[in-house]
Coordinates of C-alpha atoms (C1' of nucleotides) in Angstrom, one line a residue:
Chain A
M15 CA -12.5 -68.3 1.7
S16 CA -9.7 -68.5 4.2
I17 CA -8.2 -64.9 4.1
K18 CA -11.6 -63.8 5.4
Y19 CA -10.9 -65.5 8.7
A20 CA -7.4 -64.4 8.8
V21 CA -8.6 -60.6 8.5
L22 CA -11.4 -61.2 11.2
G23 CA -8.4 -63.1 13.3
L24 CA -6.2 -60.1 12.9
L25 CA -8.8 -57.3 13.8
H26 CA -9.0 -58.9 17.4
Y27 CA -5.7 -57.4 18.0
K28 CA -6.5 -53.9 17.3
D29 CA -8.0 -51.9 14.3
M30 CA -6.1 -51.9 11.1
H31 CA -6.2 -50.5 7.6
G32 CA -5.6 -52.7 4.4
Y33 CA -2.1 -52.3 3.4
Q34 CA -1.4 -53.0 7.4
I35 CA -3.3 -56.2 7.2
K36 CA -1.4 -57.4 3.9
D37 CA 1.9 -56.5 5.5
H38 CA 1.2 -58.2 8.6
I39 CA -0.1 -61.4 6.8
E40 CA 3.0 -61.3 4.7
K41 CA 5.6 -61.1 7.3
N42 CA 4.0 -63.3 9.9
F43 CA 2.1 -65.9 7.9
G44 CA 3.9 -65.7 4.6
Y45 CA 4.7 -69.4 4.7
M46 CA 1.0 -70.4 4.8
W47 CA -0.9 -67.8 3.1
T48 CA 0.1 -65.3 0.1
V49 CA -2.0 -62.2 -0.2
N50 CA -2.0 -59.6 -2.7
F51 CA -3.9 -56.2 -2.8
G52 CA -6.6 -57.1 -5.1
Q53 CA -7.7 -59.7 -2.6
I54 CA -7.3 -57.7 0.8
Y55 CA -9.4 -54.7 -0.5
T56 CA -12.1 -56.8 -2.1
T57 CA -12.1 -58.9 1.1
L58 CA -12.2 -55.8 3.4
K59 CA -15.5 -54.8 1.1
S60 CA -17.4 -57.9 1.4
L61 CA -16.7 -58.4 5.1
T62 CA -18.1 -54.9 5.6
D63 CA -21.2 -55.7 3.1
A64 CA -21.6 -58.9 5.3
G65 CA -21.6 -56.8 8.5
F66 CA -18.7 -58.5 10.2
I67 CA -16.3 -55.2 10.0
A68 CA -17.0 -51.9 9.9
L69 CA -14.9 -48.7 9.0
S70 CA -13.9 -47.0 12.4
D71 CA -11.7 -44.2 11.4
V72 CA -10.2 -42.6 8.4
I73 CA -6.9 -41.0 8.7
S74 CA -6.3 -38.4 6.2
S75 CA -3.3 -36.2 5.9
D76 CA -3.3 -32.5 5.1
N77 CA -1.2 -32.9 1.8
G78 CA -3.5 -35.2 -0.5
A79 CA -1.7 -38.4 0.6
P80 CA -3.6 -41.7 0.5
Q81 CA -6.0 -42.2 3.5
K82 CA -5.7 -44.8 5.8
K83 CA -9.2 -46.5 6.1
L84 CA -9.2 -48.3 9.8
Y85 CA -11.5 -51.2 10.1
S86 CA -12.7 -52.7 13.3
L87 CA -14.6 -55.8 14.2
T88 CA -18.4 -55.8 14.7
D89 CA -20.1 -58.0 17.4
E90 CA -21.5 -60.3 14.7
G91 CA -17.8 -60.4 13.2
R92 CA -16.6 -61.5 16.5
R93 CA -19.4 -64.2 16.6
E94 CA -18.9 -65.4 13.2
F95 CA -15.0 -65.8 14.0
K96 CA -15.8 -67.6 17.4
K97 CA -17.8 -70.0 15.5
W98 CA -15.4 -70.6 12.8
L99 CA -12.5 -71.0 15.4
K100 CA -14.3 -73.9 17.0
N101 CA -15.2 -75.8 13.9
S102 CA -13.1 -78.9 12.7
P103 CA -10.8 -78.1 10.0
E104 CA -12.3 -78.7 6.6
K105 CA -9.4 -79.9 4.9
Q106 CA -5.9 -81.2 5.7
M107 CA -2.9 -79.8 5.2
L108 CA -1.5 -79.0 1.7
L109 CA 2.2 -78.2 0.8
R110 CA 2.4 -76.6 -2.5
D111 CA 5.8 -76.3 -4.0
P112 CA 6.8 -75.9 -7.6
F113 CA 10.0 -77.0 -6.5
L114 CA 9.3 -80.4 -5.1
M115 CA 6.7 -80.9 -8.2
R116 CA 9.6 -80.6 -10.4
F117 CA 11.6 -82.9 -8.0
V118 CA 9.6 -85.9 -8.2
F119 CA 10.0 -85.9 -12.2
F120 CA 13.8 -85.0 -12.1
G121 CA 14.3 -88.5 -13.6
F122 CA 13.0 -87.3 -16.7
G123 CA 15.4 -84.4 -17.1
E124 CA 19.1 -83.8 -16.9
K125 CA 21.2 -84.3 -13.7
E126 CA 22.9 -80.8 -13.9
D127 CA 19.8 -79.0 -14.1
A128 CA 18.3 -80.8 -11.1
L129 CA 21.4 -80.1 -9.1
R130 CA 21.5 -76.6 -10.0
L131 CA 17.8 -76.1 -9.0
I132 CA 18.7 -77.8 -5.6
E133 CA 21.6 -75.6 -5.1
D134 CA 19.1 -72.6 -5.6
Q135 CA 16.9 -74.1 -3.1
I136 CA 19.5 -74.4 -0.5
Q137 CA 20.4 -70.8 -0.8
T138 CA 17.1 -69.8 -0.3
Y139 CA 15.9 -71.9 2.5
E140 CA 19.6 -71.3 4.3
Q141 CA 18.5 -67.2 3.8
Q142 CA 15.1 -67.6 5.0
L143 CA 16.5 -69.9 8.3
S144 CA 18.6 -67.2 9.3
R145 CA 15.9 -64.6 8.8
R146 CA 13.6 -66.6 11.1
K147 CA 16.3 -67.2 13.6
G148 CA 16.9 -63.4 13.8
N149 CA 13.0 -63.1 14.4
V150 CA 13.0 -65.2 17.3
F151 CA 12.7 -62.3 19.8
R152 CA 9.8 -60.9 17.8
W153 CA 7.9 -63.9 18.4
E154 CA 8.8 -64.1 22.0
R155 CA 6.6 -61.0 22.5
Q156 CA 3.7 -62.5 21.1
G157 CA 1.1 -65.0 22.4
V158 CA 2.1 -68.8 23.3
Y159 CA 0.0 -69.9 20.2
V160 CA 1.9 -67.6 17.7
N161 CA 5.2 -68.6 19.3
M162 CA 4.6 -72.3 19.3
I163 CA 3.7 -71.8 15.4
A164 CA 6.7 -70.0 15.0
E165 CA 8.9 -72.9 16.5
L166 CA 7.1 -75.1 14.2
G167 CA 8.2 -73.2 11.2
L168 CA 11.7 -72.9 12.3
N169 CA 11.7 -76.8 12.8
F170 CA 10.5 -77.4 9.2
N171 CA 12.7 -75.0 7.8
E172 CA 15.6 -77.1 9.4
L173 CA 14.2 -80.4 8.4
F174 CA 13.7 -79.2 4.8
L175 CA 17.3 -77.9 4.7
S176 CA 18.9 -81.2 5.9
W177 CA 16.9 -83.2 3.4
L178 CA 18.2 -80.5 0.7
Y179 CA 21.8 -81.3 1.9
K180 CA 21.2 -85.2 1.9
V181 CA 19.6 -85.3 -1.7
R182 CA 22.5 -83.0 -2.9
D183 CA 25.2 -85.3 -1.5
A184 CA 23.6 -88.2 -2.6
M185 CA 23.2 -87.2 -6.4
R186 CA 26.7 -85.6 -6.5
D187 CA 28.1 -89.2 -5.5
T188 CA 26.3 -91.0 -8.5
A189 CA 28.4 -91.0 -11.8
P190 CA 27.4 -88.5 -14.4
G191 CA 25.7 -91.0 -16.7
E192 CA 24.1 -93.5 -14.2
R193 CA 20.5 -93.8 -14.7
T194 CA 18.7 -92.4 -11.6
V195 CA 15.1 -93.3 -12.4
D196 CA 13.6 -97.0 -12.3
P197 CA 12.2 -97.2 -16.0
A198 CA 10.3 -100.1 -14.9
V199 CA 8.0 -98.0 -12.4
Q200 CA 4.6 -99.6 -11.2
L201 CA 2.0 -97.2 -11.5
Chain B
M14 CA -1.5 -73.9 -14.2
S15 CA 0.6 -76.5 -12.1
I16 CA -1.7 -79.7 -12.4
K17 CA -0.8 -79.4 -16.4
Y18 CA 3.1 -80.2 -15.8
A19 CA 1.8 -83.1 -13.1
V20 CA -0.2 -84.5 -16.1
L21 CA 2.7 -84.2 -18.6
G22 CA 5.0 -85.7 -16.2
L23 CA 2.8 -88.8 -15.2
L24 CA 2.2 -89.7 -18.7
H25 CA 6.1 -90.0 -19.1
Y26 CA 5.4 -93.5 -17.3
K27 CA 3.0 -94.7 -19.3
D28 CA -0.5 -93.8 -21.1
M29 CA -3.3 -93.1 -18.7
H30 CA -7.1 -92.2 -18.8
G31 CA -8.3 -89.3 -16.4
Y32 CA -9.6 -91.5 -13.4
Q33 CA -6.3 -93.0 -13.3
I34 CA -4.4 -90.1 -13.3
K35 CA -6.6 -88.4 -10.7
D36 CA -6.4 -91.5 -8.6
H37 CA -2.5 -91.5 -8.9
I38 CA -2.2 -87.9 -7.9
E39 CA -4.5 -88.2 -5.0
K40 CA -2.6 -91.2 -3.8
N41 CA 1.0 -90.6 -4.4
F42 CA 1.0 -86.7 -4.4
G43 CA -2.2 -86.2 -2.4
Y44 CA 0.0 -84.0 0.4
M45 CA 0.9 -81.7 -2.3
W46 CA -2.0 -81.3 -4.8
T47 CA -5.5 -81.8 -4.8
V48 CA -7.2 -82.6 -7.7
N49 CA -10.8 -83.2 -8.6
F50 CA -12.5 -84.6 -11.6
G51 CA -13.5 -81.2 -13.0
Q52 CA -9.9 -80.1 -13.2
I53 CA -8.7 -83.3 -14.6
Y54 CA -11.0 -83.6 -17.5
T55 CA -10.7 -80.0 -18.6
T56 CA -6.8 -80.0 -18.5
L57 CA -7.0 -83.1 -20.3
K58 CA -8.9 -81.2 -22.9
S59 CA -6.9 -78.1 -22.9
L60 CA -3.6 -80.2 -23.3
T61 CA -5.2 -81.8 -26.0
D62 CA -6.0 -78.7 -27.9
A63 CA -2.4 -77.2 -27.2
G64 CA -1.1 -80.6 -29.2
F65 CA 0.8 -81.7 -25.9
I66 CA -1.1 -84.8 -25.5
A67 CA -3.0 -87.0 -27.8
L68 CA -5.7 -89.8 -27.5
S69 CA -3.8 -93.0 -28.2
D70 CA -6.6 -95.3 -27.4
V71 CA -10.1 -95.8 -26.5
I72 CA -11.0 -99.2 -24.4
S73 CA -14.6 -99.8 -24.5
S74 CA -16.3 -102.6 -23.0
D75 CA -19.1 -104.7 -24.6
N76 CA -21.8 -103.6 -22.2
G77 CA -22.1 -100.0 -22.2
A78 CA -19.7 -99.4 -19.6
P79 CA -18.0 -96.0 -19.6
Q80 CA -15.3 -95.9 -21.9
K81 CA -11.4 -95.4 -20.8
K82 CA -9.7 -92.7 -22.7
L83 CA -6.1 -93.2 -22.7
Y84 CA -3.9 -90.4 -23.4
S85 CA -0.2 -90.2 -24.3
L86 CA 2.5 -87.5 -24.7
T87 CA 3.5 -86.0 -28.0
D88 CA 6.8 -84.8 -29.0
E89 CA 5.7 -81.3 -28.4
G90 CA 4.2 -82.1 -25.0
R91 CA 7.8 -83.9 -24.0
R92 CA 9.5 -80.8 -25.2
E93 CA 7.2 -78.5 -23.1
F94 CA 7.6 -80.6 -20.1
K95 CA 11.5 -80.6 -20.3
K96 CA 11.4 -76.8 -20.8
W97 CA 9.2 -76.5 -17.8
L98 CA 11.4 -79.1 -15.7
K99 CA 14.8 -76.9 -15.8
N100 CA 13.2 -73.8 -15.3
S101 CA 13.6 -72.2 -11.6
P102 CA 10.4 -72.8 -9.6
E103 CA 8.3 -69.8 -9.6
K104 CA 7.3 -69.6 -6.1
Q105 CA 8.4 -70.6 -2.7
M106 CA 6.6 -73.5 -0.7
L107 CA 3.4 -72.8 0.8
L108 CA 1.8 -74.6 3.6
R109 CA -1.7 -74.5 3.4
D110 CA -3.9 -75.5 6.4
P111 CA -6.8 -74.6 8.0
F112 CA -5.9 -76.1 10.9
L113 CA -2.7 -74.1 11.7
M114 CA -4.8 -71.1 10.6
R115 CA -7.2 -71.6 13.5
F116 CA -4.2 -72.6 15.5
V117 CA -2.4 -68.9 15.6
F118 CA -5.9 -67.6 16.9
F119 CA -6.6 -70.1 19.4
G120 CA -6.0 -67.6 21.8
F121 CA -9.2 -65.6 21.0
G122 CA -11.2 -69.0 21.6
E123 CA -11.7 -71.7 24.4
K124 CA -9.1 -73.9 25.6
E125 CA -11.2 -76.8 25.6
D126 CA -12.2 -76.4 21.8
A127 CA -8.5 -75.7 20.9
L128 CA -7.3 -79.2 22.9
R129 CA -10.3 -81.0 21.0
L130 CA -8.9 -79.8 17.6
I131 CA -5.5 -80.8 18.4
E132 CA -6.6 -84.3 19.5
D133 CA -8.3 -84.6 16.2
Q134 CA -5.4 -83.6 14.3
I135 CA -3.1 -85.9 16.4
Q136 CA -5.6 -88.8 15.4
T137 CA -5.4 -87.7 11.9
Y138 CA -1.6 -87.6 11.4
E139 CA -1.0 -90.9 13.4
Q140 CA -3.2 -92.7 11.0
Q141 CA -1.5 -90.9 8.1
L142 CA 1.9 -91.8 9.4
S143 CA 1.3 -95.4 9.9
R144 CA -0.3 -95.5 6.4
R145 CA 2.9 -94.1 4.9
K146 CA 5.1 -96.2 6.8
G147 CA 3.1 -99.4 5.3
N148 CA 3.7 -97.9 2.0
V149 CA 7.4 -97.7 2.1
F150 CA 8.0 -100.8 0.1
R151 CA 5.6 -99.2 -2.8
W152 CA 8.2 -96.4 -2.8
E153 CA 11.0 -98.4 -2.9
R154 CA 10.1 -99.8 -6.3
Q155 CA 9.7 -96.3 -7.8
G156 CA 12.8 -94.1 -9.0
V157 CA 15.2 -92.4 -6.3
Y158 CA 13.4 -88.9 -6.6
V159 CA 10.2 -90.3 -5.9
N160 CA 11.6 -92.3 -3.0
M161 CA 13.6 -89.2 -1.6
I162 CA 10.4 -87.2 -1.6
A163 CA 8.5 -90.0 0.0
E164 CA 11.1 -89.9 2.8
L165 CA 10.6 -86.1 3.1
G166 CA 6.8 -86.8 3.5
L167 CA 7.6 -89.3 6.3
N168 CA 10.0 -86.8 8.0
F169 CA 7.5 -84.0 8.0
N170 CA 4.6 -86.1 9.1
E171 CA 6.9 -87.2 12.2
L172 CA 8.2 -83.7 12.7
F173 CA 4.4 -82.2 12.8
L174 CA 3.2 -85.1 15.0
S175 CA 5.7 -84.5 17.7
W176 CA 5.2 -80.8 17.6
L177 CA 1.4 -81.5 18.2
Y178 CA 2.2 -83.9 21.1
K179 CA 4.2 -81.1 22.8
V180 CA 1.6 -78.4 22.2
R181 CA -1.1 -80.5 23.7
D182 CA 1.0 -81.4 26.7
A183 CA 2.1 -77.8 27.1
M184 CA -1.4 -76.8 27.3
R185 CA -2.8 -79.6 29.4
D186 CA -0.2 -78.2 31.8
T187 CA -1.6 -74.8 32.1
A188 CA -4.5 -74.2 34.9
P189 CA -7.9 -73.6 33.2
G190 CA -8.4 -70.1 33.6
E191 CA -5.0 -69.1 32.7
R192 CA -4.5 -66.8 30.0
T193 CA -2.5 -68.4 27.1
V194 CA -2.2 -64.9 25.0
D195 CA -0.3 -62.0 25.4
P196 CA -3.0 -59.2 25.6
A197 CA -0.6 -56.5 24.8
V198 CA 0.7 -58.1 21.5
Q199 CA 2.8 -55.9 19.3
L200 CA 1.5 -56.0 15.7
Chain C
dT16 C1' -29.8 -104.5 -1.6
dC17 C1' -26.8 -101.2 -0.8
dT18 C1' -22.1 -99.1 -0.8
dA19 C1' -17.9 -98.4 -2.6
dC20 C1' -15.7 -97.5 -6.4
dC21 C1' -14.9 -97.3 -11.6
dA22 C1' -15.7 -93.9 -15.3
dT23 C1' -16.6 -89.4 -18.1
dG24 C1' -18.1 -84.9 -18.4
dT25 C1' -20.4 -79.7 -17.9
dA26 C1' -21.9 -75.6 -15.5
dA27 C1' -21.8 -72.6 -12.1
dT28 C1' -19.4 -70.4 -8.7
dC29 C1' -15.6 -69.2 -5.9
dT30 C1' -10.8 -67.9 -5.3
dG31 C1' -6.8 -66.0 -6.2
dT32 C1' -3.6 -63.6 -9.5
dT33 C1' -1.8 -60.0 -12.5
dA34 C1' -2.0 -55.9 -14.3
dC35 C1' -3.4 -51.2 -14.4
dA36 C1' -4.4 -46.6 -12.5
dT37 C1' -2.8 -42.9 -9.0
dG38 C1' 0.2 -40.2 -6.1
dA39 C1' 3.0 -39.2 -1.3
dT40 C1' 7.0 -40.2 1.3
dT41 C1' 11.7 -41.7 3.0
dG42 C1' 16.3 -42.6 2.7
dC43 C1' 20.5 -43.4 -0.1
Chain D
dG20 C1' 17.3 -38.0 -8.8
dC21 C1' 15.9 -42.4 -8.0
dA22 C1' 14.3 -46.7 -5.7
dA23 C1' 11.8 -48.4 -2.2
dT24 C1' 7.7 -48.3 0.5
dC25 C1' 3.2 -46.4 1.9
dA26 C1' -1.7 -46.3 0.4
dT27 C1' -6.1 -47.6 -1.9
dG28 C1' -8.8 -49.3 -5.6
dT29 C1' -10.7 -51.7 -10.0
dA30 C1' -10.8 -55.1 -14.1
dA31 C1' -9.4 -59.0 -16.3
dC32 C1' -8.2 -63.4 -16.2
dA33 C1' -6.6 -67.7 -14.6
dG34 C1' -7.0 -71.6 -11.4
dA35 C1' -9.7 -74.7 -8.3
dT36 C1' -14.0 -76.2 -6.5
dT37 C1' -18.9 -77.9 -6.2
dA38 C1' -22.5 -79.6 -7.8
dC39 C1' -24.7 -81.9 -11.4
dA40 C1' -25.9 -85.7 -14.9
dT41 C1' -25.1 -90.4 -16.1
dG42 C1' -24.6 -95.3 -15.8
dG43 C1' -21.7 -100.0 -14.7
dT44 C1' -19.0 -103.7 -11.5
dA45 C1' -17.9 -105.8 -7.3
dG46 C1' -18.3 -107.1 -3.0
dA47 C1' -20.5 -107.3 1.8

DNA sequence: TCTACCATGTAATCTGTTACATGATTGC
DNA sequence: GCAATCATGTAACAGATTACATGGTAGA
């Protein structure tokens, strides 16, 4: 379970409640992990059962509104996290992308469809890039490591975009009927 | 299910058996998807049940060695794949990396541990890069799309490595006791 | 001889996702 | 008034991983 350590890590900064944790992961690490409520609340429960975190405060408002349940790290949780942090990562980087998955097989479909999907991707990543650039000031107030990783995200975004431009232009230049896949592929 | 379409896509090239499909995905798309036998054989079964693929041949050797069960695409499978191919991708790119996950939290651990993990990563990705460069000729015989994606993989590999070098050097330059994380982080 | 690789499959388990259920607050 | 966001939680399902079980072939 990876989200487990993300939660333990975040609680080093300050005590947080479930909604806040989800929000934070989404906004700051969204390109790495996706989280959903189902996962957050069950993880919070299992971490509590394991003794790694504990309910530190419950903030209730007078008018029946939902309570905020704040969790904090226990000493055991801090130890567990430290142990994990110095371990070598179990796996290599994995790039999961339903667009790229289609891309490899574009030769088996229509060129117009492929071009349309590429344009969509360009739009998406142009937006993301400008959003990220606008957030630079946010990152600057964070620690150096968080900062460095934000830079990597930005660089990667730029690399991917320029690759998309190149691919689009190369495809536009090929005549409509031209075969764009080698039928005698060696597998 | 994503692996489902990877299998349907690969069977466009030629009929293949389970082990072969796994091997191919691992070697060519390993940075995008991980597969394991459990998944391959159950996927093959469910695709057969759905009528998208069919057993086309069974190659058995005389001496009790395991048989190779070759599968081929059905017309329905081809239709299903075409439909999927022109659909917009459901999700955005996701970068899953247990190393980067640790990296964001390096400020809460020891600098020496962090440096060691970074060195390990550098080794790993230097090896991968030279392996990929050696494979360029392989890609060239493939279709243009497969070619383009191989280029993206190479570019990304280079970007990540130079980021790792930069990070390592920056960390070496900071004095041993120096705090490398802002304790008053804004979350 | 021993390791690595070829080859198929099942069962148990762990993770992750979607949908459901509930209700307050804030801004347009 | 309505949509978005804040807030917590459960149930069902889908997807992925690990371990187990079995046995042949090729090369160091």
